[in-house]
Short mmCIF file of C-alpha atoms in Angstrom, two decimals:
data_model
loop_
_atom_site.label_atom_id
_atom_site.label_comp_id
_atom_site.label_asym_id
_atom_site.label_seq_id
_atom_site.Cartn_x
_atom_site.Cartn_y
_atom_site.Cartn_z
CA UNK W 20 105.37 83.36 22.49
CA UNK W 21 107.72 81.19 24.51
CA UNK W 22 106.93 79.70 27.88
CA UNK W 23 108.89 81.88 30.08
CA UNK W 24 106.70 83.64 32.08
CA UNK W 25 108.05 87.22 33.76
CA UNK W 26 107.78 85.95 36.99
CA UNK W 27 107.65 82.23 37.79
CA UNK W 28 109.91 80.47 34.32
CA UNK W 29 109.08 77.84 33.00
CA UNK W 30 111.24 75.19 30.78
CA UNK W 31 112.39 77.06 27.71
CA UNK W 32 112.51 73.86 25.75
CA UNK W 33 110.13 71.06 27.48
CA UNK W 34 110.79 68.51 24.56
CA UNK W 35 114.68 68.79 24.72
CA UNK W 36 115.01 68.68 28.40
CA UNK W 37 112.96 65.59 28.30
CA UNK W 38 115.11 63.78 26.20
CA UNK W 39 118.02 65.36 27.94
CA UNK W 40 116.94 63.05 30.90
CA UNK W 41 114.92 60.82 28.84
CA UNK W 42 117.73 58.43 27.89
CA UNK W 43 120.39 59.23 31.06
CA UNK W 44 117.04 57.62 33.03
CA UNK W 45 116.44 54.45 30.99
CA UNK W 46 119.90 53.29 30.69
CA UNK W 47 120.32 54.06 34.65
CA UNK W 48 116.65 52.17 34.87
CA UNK W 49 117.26 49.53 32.74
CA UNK W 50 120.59 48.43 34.42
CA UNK W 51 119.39 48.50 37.86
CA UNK W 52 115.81 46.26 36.72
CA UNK W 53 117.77 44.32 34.27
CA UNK W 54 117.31 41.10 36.15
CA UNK W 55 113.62 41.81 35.65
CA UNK W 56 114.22 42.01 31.74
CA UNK W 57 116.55 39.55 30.37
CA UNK W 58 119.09 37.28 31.78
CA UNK W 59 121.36 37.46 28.94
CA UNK W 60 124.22 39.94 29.87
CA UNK W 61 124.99 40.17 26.69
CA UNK W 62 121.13 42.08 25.96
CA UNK W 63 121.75 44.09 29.23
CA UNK W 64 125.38 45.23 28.34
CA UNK W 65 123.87 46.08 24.83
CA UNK W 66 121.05 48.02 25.15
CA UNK W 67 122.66 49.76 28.55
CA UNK W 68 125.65 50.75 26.38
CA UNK W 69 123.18 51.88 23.47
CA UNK W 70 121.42 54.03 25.57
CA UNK W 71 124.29 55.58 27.44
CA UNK W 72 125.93 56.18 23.62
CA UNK W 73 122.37 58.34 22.49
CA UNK W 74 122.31 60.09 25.68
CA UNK W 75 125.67 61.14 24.78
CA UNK W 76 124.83 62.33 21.73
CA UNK W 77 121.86 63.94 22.51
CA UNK W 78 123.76 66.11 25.51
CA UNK W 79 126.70 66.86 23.25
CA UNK W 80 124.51 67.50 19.72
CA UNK W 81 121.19 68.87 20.80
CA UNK W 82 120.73 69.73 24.37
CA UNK W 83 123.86 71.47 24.79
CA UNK W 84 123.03 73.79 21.96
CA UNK W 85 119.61 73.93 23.07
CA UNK W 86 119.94 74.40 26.90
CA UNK W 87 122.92 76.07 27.38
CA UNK W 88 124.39 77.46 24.14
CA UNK W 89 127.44 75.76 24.55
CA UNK W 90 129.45 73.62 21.98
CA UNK W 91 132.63 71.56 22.12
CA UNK W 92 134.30 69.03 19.39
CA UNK W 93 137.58 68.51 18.38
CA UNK W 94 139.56 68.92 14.88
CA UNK W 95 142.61 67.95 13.44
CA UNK W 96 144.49 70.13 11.70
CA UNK W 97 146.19 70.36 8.12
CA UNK W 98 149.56 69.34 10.41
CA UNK W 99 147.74 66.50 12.11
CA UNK W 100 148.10 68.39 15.50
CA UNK W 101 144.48 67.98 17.32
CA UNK W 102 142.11 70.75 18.62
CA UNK W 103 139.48 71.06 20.44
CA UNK W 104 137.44 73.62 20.07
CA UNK W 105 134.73 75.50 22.14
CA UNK W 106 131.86 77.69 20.82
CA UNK W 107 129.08 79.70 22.90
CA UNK W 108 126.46 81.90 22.55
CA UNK W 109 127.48 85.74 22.90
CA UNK W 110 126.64 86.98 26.51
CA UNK W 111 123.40 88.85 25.07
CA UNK W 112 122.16 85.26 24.17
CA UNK W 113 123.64 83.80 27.47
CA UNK W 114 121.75 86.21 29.65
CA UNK W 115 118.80 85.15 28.17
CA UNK W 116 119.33 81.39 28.81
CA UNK W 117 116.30 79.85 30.75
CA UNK W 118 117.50 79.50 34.32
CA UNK W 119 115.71 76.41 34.51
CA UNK W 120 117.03 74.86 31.75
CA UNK W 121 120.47 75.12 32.56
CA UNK W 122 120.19 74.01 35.73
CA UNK W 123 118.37 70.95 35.06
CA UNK W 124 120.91 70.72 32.63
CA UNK W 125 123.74 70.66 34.72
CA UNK W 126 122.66 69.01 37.80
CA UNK W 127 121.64 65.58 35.63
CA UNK W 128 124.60 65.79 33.80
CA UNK W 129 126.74 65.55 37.15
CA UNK W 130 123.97 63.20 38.93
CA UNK W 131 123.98 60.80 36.01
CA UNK W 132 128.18 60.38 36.59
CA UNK W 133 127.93 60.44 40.35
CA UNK W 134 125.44 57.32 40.20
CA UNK W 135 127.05 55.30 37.65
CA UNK W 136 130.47 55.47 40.04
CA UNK W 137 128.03 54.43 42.99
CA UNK W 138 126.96 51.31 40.75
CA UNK W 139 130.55 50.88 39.73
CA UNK W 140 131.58 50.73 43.09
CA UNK W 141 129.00 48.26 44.11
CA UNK W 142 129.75 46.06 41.31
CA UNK W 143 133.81 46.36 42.02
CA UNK W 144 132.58 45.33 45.68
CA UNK W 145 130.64 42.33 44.39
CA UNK W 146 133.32 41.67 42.03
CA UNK W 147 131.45 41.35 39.10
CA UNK W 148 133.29 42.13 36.45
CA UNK W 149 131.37 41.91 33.92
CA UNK W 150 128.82 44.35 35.05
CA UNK W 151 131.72 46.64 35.89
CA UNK W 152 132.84 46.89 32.22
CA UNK W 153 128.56 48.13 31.40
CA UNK W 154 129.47 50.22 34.26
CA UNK W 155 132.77 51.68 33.30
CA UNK W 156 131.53 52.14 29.77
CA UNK W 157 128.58 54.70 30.80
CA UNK W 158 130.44 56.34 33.48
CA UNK W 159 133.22 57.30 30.90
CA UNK W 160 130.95 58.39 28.36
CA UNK W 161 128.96 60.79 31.02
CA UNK W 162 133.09 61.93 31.92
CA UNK W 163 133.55 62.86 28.43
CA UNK W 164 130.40 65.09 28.34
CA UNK W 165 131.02 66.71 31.42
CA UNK W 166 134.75 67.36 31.08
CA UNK W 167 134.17 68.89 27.35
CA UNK W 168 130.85 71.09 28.67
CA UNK W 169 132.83 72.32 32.08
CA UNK W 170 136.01 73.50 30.06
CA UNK W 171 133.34 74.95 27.12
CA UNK W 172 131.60 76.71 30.23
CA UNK W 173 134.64 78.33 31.09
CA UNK W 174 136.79 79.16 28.30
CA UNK W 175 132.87 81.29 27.19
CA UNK W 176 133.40 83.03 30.71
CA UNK W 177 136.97 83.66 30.07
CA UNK W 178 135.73 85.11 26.38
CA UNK W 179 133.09 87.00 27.83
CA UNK W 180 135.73 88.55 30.35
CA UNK W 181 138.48 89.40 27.73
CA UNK W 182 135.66 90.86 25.97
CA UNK W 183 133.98 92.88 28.12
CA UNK W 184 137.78 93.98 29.79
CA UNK W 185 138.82 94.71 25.93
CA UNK W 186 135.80 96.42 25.23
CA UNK W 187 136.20 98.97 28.33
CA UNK W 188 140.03 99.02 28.08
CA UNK W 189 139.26 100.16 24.55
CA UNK W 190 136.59 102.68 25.03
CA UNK W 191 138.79 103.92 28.24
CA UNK W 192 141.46 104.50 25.40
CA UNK W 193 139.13 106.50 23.32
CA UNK W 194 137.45 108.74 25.97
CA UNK W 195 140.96 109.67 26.27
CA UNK W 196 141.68 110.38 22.81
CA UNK W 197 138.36 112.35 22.39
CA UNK W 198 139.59 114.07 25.83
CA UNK W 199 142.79 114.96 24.44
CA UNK W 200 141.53 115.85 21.48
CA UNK W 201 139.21 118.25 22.64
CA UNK W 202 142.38 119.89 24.86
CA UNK T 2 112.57 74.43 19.03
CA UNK T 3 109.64 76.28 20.87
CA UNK T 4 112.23 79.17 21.49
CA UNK T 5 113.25 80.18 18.50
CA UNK T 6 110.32 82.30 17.68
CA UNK T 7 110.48 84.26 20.64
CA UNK T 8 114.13 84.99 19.21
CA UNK T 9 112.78 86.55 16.02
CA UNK T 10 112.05 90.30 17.31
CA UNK T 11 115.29 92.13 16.84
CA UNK T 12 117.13 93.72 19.67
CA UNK T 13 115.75 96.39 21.01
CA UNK T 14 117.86 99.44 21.66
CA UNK T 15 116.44 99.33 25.27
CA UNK T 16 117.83 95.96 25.77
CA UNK T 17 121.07 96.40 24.39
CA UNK T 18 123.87 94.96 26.64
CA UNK T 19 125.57 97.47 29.48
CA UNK T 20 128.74 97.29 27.22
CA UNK T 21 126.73 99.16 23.76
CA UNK T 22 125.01 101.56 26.52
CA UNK T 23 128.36 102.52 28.45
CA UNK T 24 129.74 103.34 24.78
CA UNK T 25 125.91 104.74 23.49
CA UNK T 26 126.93 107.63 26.90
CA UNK T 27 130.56 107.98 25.20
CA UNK T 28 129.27 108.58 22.06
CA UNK T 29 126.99 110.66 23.09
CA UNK T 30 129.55 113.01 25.37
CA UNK T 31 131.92 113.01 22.56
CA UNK T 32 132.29 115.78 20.56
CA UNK T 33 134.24 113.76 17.42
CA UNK T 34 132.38 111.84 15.59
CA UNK T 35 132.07 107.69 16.16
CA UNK T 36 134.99 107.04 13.69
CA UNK T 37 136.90 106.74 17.05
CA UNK T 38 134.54 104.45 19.06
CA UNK T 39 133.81 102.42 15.95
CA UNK T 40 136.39 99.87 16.38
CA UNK T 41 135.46 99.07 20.11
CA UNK T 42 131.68 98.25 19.23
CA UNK T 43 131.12 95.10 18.99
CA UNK T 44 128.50 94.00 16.14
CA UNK T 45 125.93 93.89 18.05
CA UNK T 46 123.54 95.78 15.17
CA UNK T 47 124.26 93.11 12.76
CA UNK T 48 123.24 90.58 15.74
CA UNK T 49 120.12 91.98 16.36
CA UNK T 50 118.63 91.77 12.44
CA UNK T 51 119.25 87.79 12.53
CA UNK T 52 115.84 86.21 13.33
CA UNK T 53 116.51 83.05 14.85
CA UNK T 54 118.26 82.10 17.92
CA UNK T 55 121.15 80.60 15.79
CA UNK T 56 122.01 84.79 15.59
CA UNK T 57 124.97 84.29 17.61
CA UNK T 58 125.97 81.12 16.05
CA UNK T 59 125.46 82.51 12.67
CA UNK T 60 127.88 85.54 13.67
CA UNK T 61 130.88 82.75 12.96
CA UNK T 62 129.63 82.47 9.43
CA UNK T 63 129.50 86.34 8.68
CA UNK T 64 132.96 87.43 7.03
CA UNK T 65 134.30 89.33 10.75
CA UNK T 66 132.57 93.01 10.85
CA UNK T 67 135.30 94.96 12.51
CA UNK T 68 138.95 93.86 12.12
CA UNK T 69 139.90 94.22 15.51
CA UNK T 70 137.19 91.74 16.98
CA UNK T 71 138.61 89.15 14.61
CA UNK T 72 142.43 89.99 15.57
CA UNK T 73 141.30 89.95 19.41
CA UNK T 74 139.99 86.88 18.46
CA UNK T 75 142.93 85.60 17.36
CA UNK T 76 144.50 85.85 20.68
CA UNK T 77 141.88 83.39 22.31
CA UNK T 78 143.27 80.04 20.36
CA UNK T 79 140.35 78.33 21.17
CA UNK T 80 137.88 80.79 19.51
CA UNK T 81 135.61 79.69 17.70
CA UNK T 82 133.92 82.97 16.67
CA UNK T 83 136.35 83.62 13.77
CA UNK T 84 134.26 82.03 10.94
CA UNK T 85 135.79 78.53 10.26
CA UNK T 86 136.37 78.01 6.33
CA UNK T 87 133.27 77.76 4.19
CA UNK T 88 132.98 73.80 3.93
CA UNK T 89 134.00 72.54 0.28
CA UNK T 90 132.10 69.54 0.88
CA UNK T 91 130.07 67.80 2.73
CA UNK T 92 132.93 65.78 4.35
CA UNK T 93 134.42 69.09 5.66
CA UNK T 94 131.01 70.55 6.77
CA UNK T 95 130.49 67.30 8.58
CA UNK T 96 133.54 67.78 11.17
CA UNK T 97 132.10 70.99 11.80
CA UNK T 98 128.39 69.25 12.07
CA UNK T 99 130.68 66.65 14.19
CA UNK T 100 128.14 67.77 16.89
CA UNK T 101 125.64 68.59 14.59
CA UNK T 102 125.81 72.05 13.80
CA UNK T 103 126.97 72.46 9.51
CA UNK T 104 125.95 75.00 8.10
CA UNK T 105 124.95 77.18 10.96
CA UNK T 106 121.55 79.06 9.99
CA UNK T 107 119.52 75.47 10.30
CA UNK T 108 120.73 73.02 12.31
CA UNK T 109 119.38 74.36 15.48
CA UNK T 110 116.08 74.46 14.61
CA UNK T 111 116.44 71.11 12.21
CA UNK T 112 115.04 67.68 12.92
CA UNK T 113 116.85 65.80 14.49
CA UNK T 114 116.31 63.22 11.60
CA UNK T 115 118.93 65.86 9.71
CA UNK T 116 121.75 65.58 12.09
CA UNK T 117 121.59 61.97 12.59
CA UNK T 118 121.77 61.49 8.61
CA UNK T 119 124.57 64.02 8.72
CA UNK T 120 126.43 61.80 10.98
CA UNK T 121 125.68 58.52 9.19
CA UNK T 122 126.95 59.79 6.21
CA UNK T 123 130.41 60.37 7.61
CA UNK T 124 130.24 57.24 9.06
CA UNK T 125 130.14 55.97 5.63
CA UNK T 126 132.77 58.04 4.07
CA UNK T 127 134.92 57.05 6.85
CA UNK T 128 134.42 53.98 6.47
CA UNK T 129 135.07 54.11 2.17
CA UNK T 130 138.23 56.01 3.35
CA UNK T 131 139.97 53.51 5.50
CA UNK T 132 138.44 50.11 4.32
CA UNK T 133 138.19 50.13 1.15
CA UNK T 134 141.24 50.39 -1.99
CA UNK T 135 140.54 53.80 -3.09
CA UNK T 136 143.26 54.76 -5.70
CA UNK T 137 142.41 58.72 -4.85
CA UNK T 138 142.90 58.57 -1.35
CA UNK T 139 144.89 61.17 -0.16
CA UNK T 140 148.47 60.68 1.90
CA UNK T 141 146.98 57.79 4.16
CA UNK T 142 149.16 59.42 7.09
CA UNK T 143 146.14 61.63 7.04
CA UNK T 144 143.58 59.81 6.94
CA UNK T 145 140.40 60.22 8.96
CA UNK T 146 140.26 63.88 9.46
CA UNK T 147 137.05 63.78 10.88
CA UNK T 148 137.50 60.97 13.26
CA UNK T 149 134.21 59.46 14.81
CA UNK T 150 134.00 56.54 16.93
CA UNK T 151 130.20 56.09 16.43
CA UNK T 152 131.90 53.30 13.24
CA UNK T 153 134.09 51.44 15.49
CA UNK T 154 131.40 51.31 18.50
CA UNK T 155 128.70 49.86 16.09
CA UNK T 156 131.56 47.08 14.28
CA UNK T 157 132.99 46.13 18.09
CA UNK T 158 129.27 45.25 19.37
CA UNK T 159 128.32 43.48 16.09
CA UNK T 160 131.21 42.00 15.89
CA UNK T 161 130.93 40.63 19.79
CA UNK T 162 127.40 39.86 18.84
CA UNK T 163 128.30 37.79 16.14
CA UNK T 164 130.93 35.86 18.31
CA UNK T 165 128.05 35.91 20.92
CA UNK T 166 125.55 34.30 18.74
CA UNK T 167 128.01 31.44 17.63
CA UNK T 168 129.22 30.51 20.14
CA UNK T 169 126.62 27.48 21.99
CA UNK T 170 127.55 27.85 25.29
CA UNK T 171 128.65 30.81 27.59
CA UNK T 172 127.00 33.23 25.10
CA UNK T 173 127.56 36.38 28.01
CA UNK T 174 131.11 35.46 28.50
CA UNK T 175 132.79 35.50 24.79
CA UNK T 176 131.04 38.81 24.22
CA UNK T 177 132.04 40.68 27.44
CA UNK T 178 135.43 39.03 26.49
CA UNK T 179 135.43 40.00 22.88
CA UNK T 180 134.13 43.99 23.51
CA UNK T 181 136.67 44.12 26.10
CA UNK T 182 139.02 42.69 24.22
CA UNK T 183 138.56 44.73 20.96
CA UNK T 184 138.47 47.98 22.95
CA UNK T 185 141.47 47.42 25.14
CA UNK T 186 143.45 46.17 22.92
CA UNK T 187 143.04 49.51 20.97
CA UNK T 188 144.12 51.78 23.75
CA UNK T 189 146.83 49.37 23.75
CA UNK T 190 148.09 49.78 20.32
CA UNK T 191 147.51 53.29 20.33
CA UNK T 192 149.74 53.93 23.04
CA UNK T 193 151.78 51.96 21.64
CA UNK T 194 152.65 53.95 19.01
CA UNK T 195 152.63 56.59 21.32
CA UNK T 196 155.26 55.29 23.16
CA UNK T 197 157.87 54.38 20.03
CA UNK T 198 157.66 57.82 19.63
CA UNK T 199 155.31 58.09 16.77
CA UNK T 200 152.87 61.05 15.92
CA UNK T 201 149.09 59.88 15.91
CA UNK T 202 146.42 61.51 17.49
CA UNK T 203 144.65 59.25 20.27
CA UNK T 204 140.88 59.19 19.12
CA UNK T 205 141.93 59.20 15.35
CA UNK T 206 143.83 55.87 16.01
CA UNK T 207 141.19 54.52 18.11
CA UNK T 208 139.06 55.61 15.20
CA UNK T 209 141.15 53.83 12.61
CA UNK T 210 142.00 50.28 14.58
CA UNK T 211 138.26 50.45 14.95
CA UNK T 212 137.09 50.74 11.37
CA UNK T 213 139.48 48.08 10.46
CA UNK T 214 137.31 45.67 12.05
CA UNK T 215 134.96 45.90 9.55
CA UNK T 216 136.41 43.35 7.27
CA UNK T 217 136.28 40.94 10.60
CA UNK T 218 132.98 41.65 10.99
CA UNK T 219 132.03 40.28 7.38
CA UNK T 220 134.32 37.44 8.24
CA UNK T 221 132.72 36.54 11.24
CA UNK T 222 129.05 37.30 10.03
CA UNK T 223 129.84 34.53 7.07
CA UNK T 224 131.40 31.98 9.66
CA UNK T 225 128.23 32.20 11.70
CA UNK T 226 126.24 31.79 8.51
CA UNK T 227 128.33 28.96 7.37
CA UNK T 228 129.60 26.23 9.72
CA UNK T 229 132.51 24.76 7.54
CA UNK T 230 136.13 24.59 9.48
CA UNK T 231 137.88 25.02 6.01
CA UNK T 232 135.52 27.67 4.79
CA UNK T 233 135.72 29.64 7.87
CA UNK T 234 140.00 29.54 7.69
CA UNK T 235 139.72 30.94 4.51
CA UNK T 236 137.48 33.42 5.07
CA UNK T 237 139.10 34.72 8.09
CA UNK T 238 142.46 34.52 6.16
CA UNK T 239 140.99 36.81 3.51
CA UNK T 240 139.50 39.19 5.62
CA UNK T 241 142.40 39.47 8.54
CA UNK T 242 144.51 40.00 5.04
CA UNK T 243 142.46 43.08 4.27
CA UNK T 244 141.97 44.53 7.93
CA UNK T 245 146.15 44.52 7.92
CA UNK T 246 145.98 46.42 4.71
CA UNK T 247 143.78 48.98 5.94
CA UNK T 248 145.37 49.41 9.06
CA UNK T 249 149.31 49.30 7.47
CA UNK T 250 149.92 53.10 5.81
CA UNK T 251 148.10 54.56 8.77
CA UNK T 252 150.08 52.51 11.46
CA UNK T 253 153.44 52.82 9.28
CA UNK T 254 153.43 56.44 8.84
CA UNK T 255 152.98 57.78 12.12
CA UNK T 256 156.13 56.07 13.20
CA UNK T 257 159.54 56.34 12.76
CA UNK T 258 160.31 53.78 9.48
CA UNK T 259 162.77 51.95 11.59
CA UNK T 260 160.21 51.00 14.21
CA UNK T 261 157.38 50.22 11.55
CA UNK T 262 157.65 46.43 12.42
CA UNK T 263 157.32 47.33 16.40
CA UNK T 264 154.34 49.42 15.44
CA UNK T 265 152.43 46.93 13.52
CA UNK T 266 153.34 43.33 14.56
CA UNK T 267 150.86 44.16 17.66
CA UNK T 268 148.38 45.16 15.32
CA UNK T 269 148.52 42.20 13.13
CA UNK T 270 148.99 40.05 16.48
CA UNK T 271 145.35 41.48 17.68
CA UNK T 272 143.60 41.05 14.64
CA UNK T 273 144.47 37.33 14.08
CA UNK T 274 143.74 36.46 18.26
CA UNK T 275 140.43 38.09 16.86
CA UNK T 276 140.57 35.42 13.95
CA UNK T 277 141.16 32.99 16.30
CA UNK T 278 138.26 33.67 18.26
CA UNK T 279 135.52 33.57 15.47
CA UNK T 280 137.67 30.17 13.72
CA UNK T 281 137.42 28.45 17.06
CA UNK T 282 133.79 29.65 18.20
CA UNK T 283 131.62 26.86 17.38
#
């Protein structure tokens, strides 16, 4: 049986919300004790980057299936023009998302961003320039996830709505059919 | 994952959604039969006999149930319910699997081991496409479908590495210069093109200009390995030779023919400063 309890949830999926935070965490942590590791930028600006590049694709590949049920990539199509696409669960599936989950889900993906502009803007005050391009690199990448998972989030509600307003607008139709019919 | 188990009992018809219960009462009060409500149902039933939690997922593999959920579908562009075409091969499957998902019944419960070979292995045919002469390759204008920019990420570090490493003094400062460098200069060039009017997609050409590097990066790998001035002309001559080539039918076909030279002068003009840079590191 899964963890959810009736009352009191727990996390859905322990192992993917760790990594979820798991790598947004060490790249933050590594930056700010970097001084402590090496004193070769070029190590810092390396591994930060790494990190912030596998917490991206851990958020977009895995924990946004996982946690959320949402989906988001892009295609190009036979006439070259460029899509991007959006997937999500149906709402059956949505309404049983762990509340827990998503919400840990959301809230680090939006901390993570608002803390890499607060280093960016203490590096731009510094003027270190060289820590701002580390800096601009991971706060981009954590854009990119949260731009493609907020317009994901809504274009499922807006699906969900058309649905659910097609669904009644259609049955509406065909109570008055059978009504009619029975006339 | 530790949920998809509890996924595996079908839906009950208790815990159907409000929407199958509101019609369940229709049905139910109607006197003719459910030919009419038919085409408003939506498939949940079919839904409900998939085990796993990829049951919804799966739904955009399944040929569309009802015709008019896959018209209504139609009218939300960005759908991606209507099941995408059956992948021919694994190139195809791997823009869908572009965020790991292929083909849909197991990669959300696969290893993670799966998707991250999935998405080496179009690194590498990526890579074959643009680099490499490759007398099948379809119209170059198209190349790099499936654009990732995992290949030009890991050939701009190892390539500022490489400068890093050769160089004796002010290791920090050639690679900070050479990432930043490599990566602006890209955005540069692709708007660029953008700008002379041409038809490329942003990420694709970032994509592109970014695999090109590769035959700089084997340049500047054997320059570091070997410290000769003469060997280290020619084998950046060679190499910035064959990045040009790769780069040329992409670059020259998304423009209009009379501004080819506009669109690719700045392209050959970054890729010898990069020359440059690894001749003169020492």
């Amino acid at each position: 049986m899964d963890l959810s309890q009736p009352v009191e949830e727990n996390y859905a999926n322990p192992k993917t919300c760790f990594f979820h935070v798991f790598f947004k965490a060490s790249a933050l942590a590594f930056y700010m004790l970097s001084t402590l590791f090496a004193d070769s930028f070029v190590i810092i600006f390396v591994v930060t980057v790494v990190l912030a590049a596998l917490d991206f694709w851990v958020v977009k590949n895995v924990s946004g299936r996982i946690l959320v049920g949402l989906r988001w990539w892009n295609e190009i199509e036979e006439q070259g023009e460029s899509i991007w696409r959006f997937e999500c669960l149906d709402h059956e599936s949505l309404a049983r998302i762990n509340q827990k989950d998503s919400s840990l889900f959301w809230w680090t993906l939006y901390l993570n961003a608002v803390v890499w502009a607060i280093f960016g803007i203490f590096s731009m005050v510094r003027l270190e320039v060289d820590y701002l391009l580390v800096v601009g690199v991971c706060f981009s990448l954590a854009i990119a996830n949260i731009i493609g998972f907020t317009k994901c989030r809504k274009d499922a509600r807006n699906k969900i709505q058309a649905f659910a307003s097609r669904t009644i607008a259609s049955s509406f139709s065909s109570t008055l059919q059978s009504a009619f019919s029975l006339v | 994952m530790s949920n998809s188990h509890g996924d595996t009992i079908p839906l009950h018809p208790s815990s159907q959604s409000d929407i199958d219960e509101i019609e369940n009462l229709i049905n139910a009060s109607v006197q003719s039969g459910p030919a009419t409500v038919l085409p408003a149902r939506p498939p949940s039933p079919p839904r409900a006999s998939i085990p796993v939690s990829p049951s919804p997922f799966i739904q955009s593999k399944i040929p569309p149930p009802p015709p008019q959920s896959a018209s209504s579908n139609q009218k939300v562009p960005s759908v991606a319910a209507a099941p995408p075409p059956p992948p021919p091969s694994v190139g195809n499957s791997s823009s869908i699997a572009a965020s790991g998902f292929g083909p849909a019944p197991n990669t959300l419960t696969e290893p993670v081991w799966d998707t991250v070979k999935r998405d080496l292995s179009r690194i590498v045919s990526n890579l074959k496409l643009v680099v490499f002469p490759n007398p099948y390759r379809e119209d170059p204008g198209k190349a790099l479908r499936d654009w990732d920019l995992w290949g030009p990420f890991f050939f701009i570090v190892f390539l500022g590495l490489t400068l890093s490493w050769s160089a004796s003094v002010k290791k920090s400062e050639v690679f900070a210069v050479a990432f930043a460098l490599l990566a602006a200069g890209a955005v540069i060039l692709t708007l660029n093109v953008l700008l002379l009017g041409g038809h490329i997609i942003f990420f694709q050409s970032l994509s592109l200009l970014g695999y090109c590097l590769f035959p700089l990066d084997i340049g500047a790998l054997i320059c570091m390995l070997k410290d000769n001035v003469i060997v280290k002309m020619v084998v950046v001559g060679v190499t910035l030779a064959w990045s040009s080539w790769a780069a040329y039918p992409f670059m020259s076909s998304a423009v209009n023919p009379r501004r080819k030279a506009l669109a690719l002068y700045p392209v050959f003009l970054m890729y010898v400063s990069v020359g440059f840079l690894i001749i003169a590191i020492n």
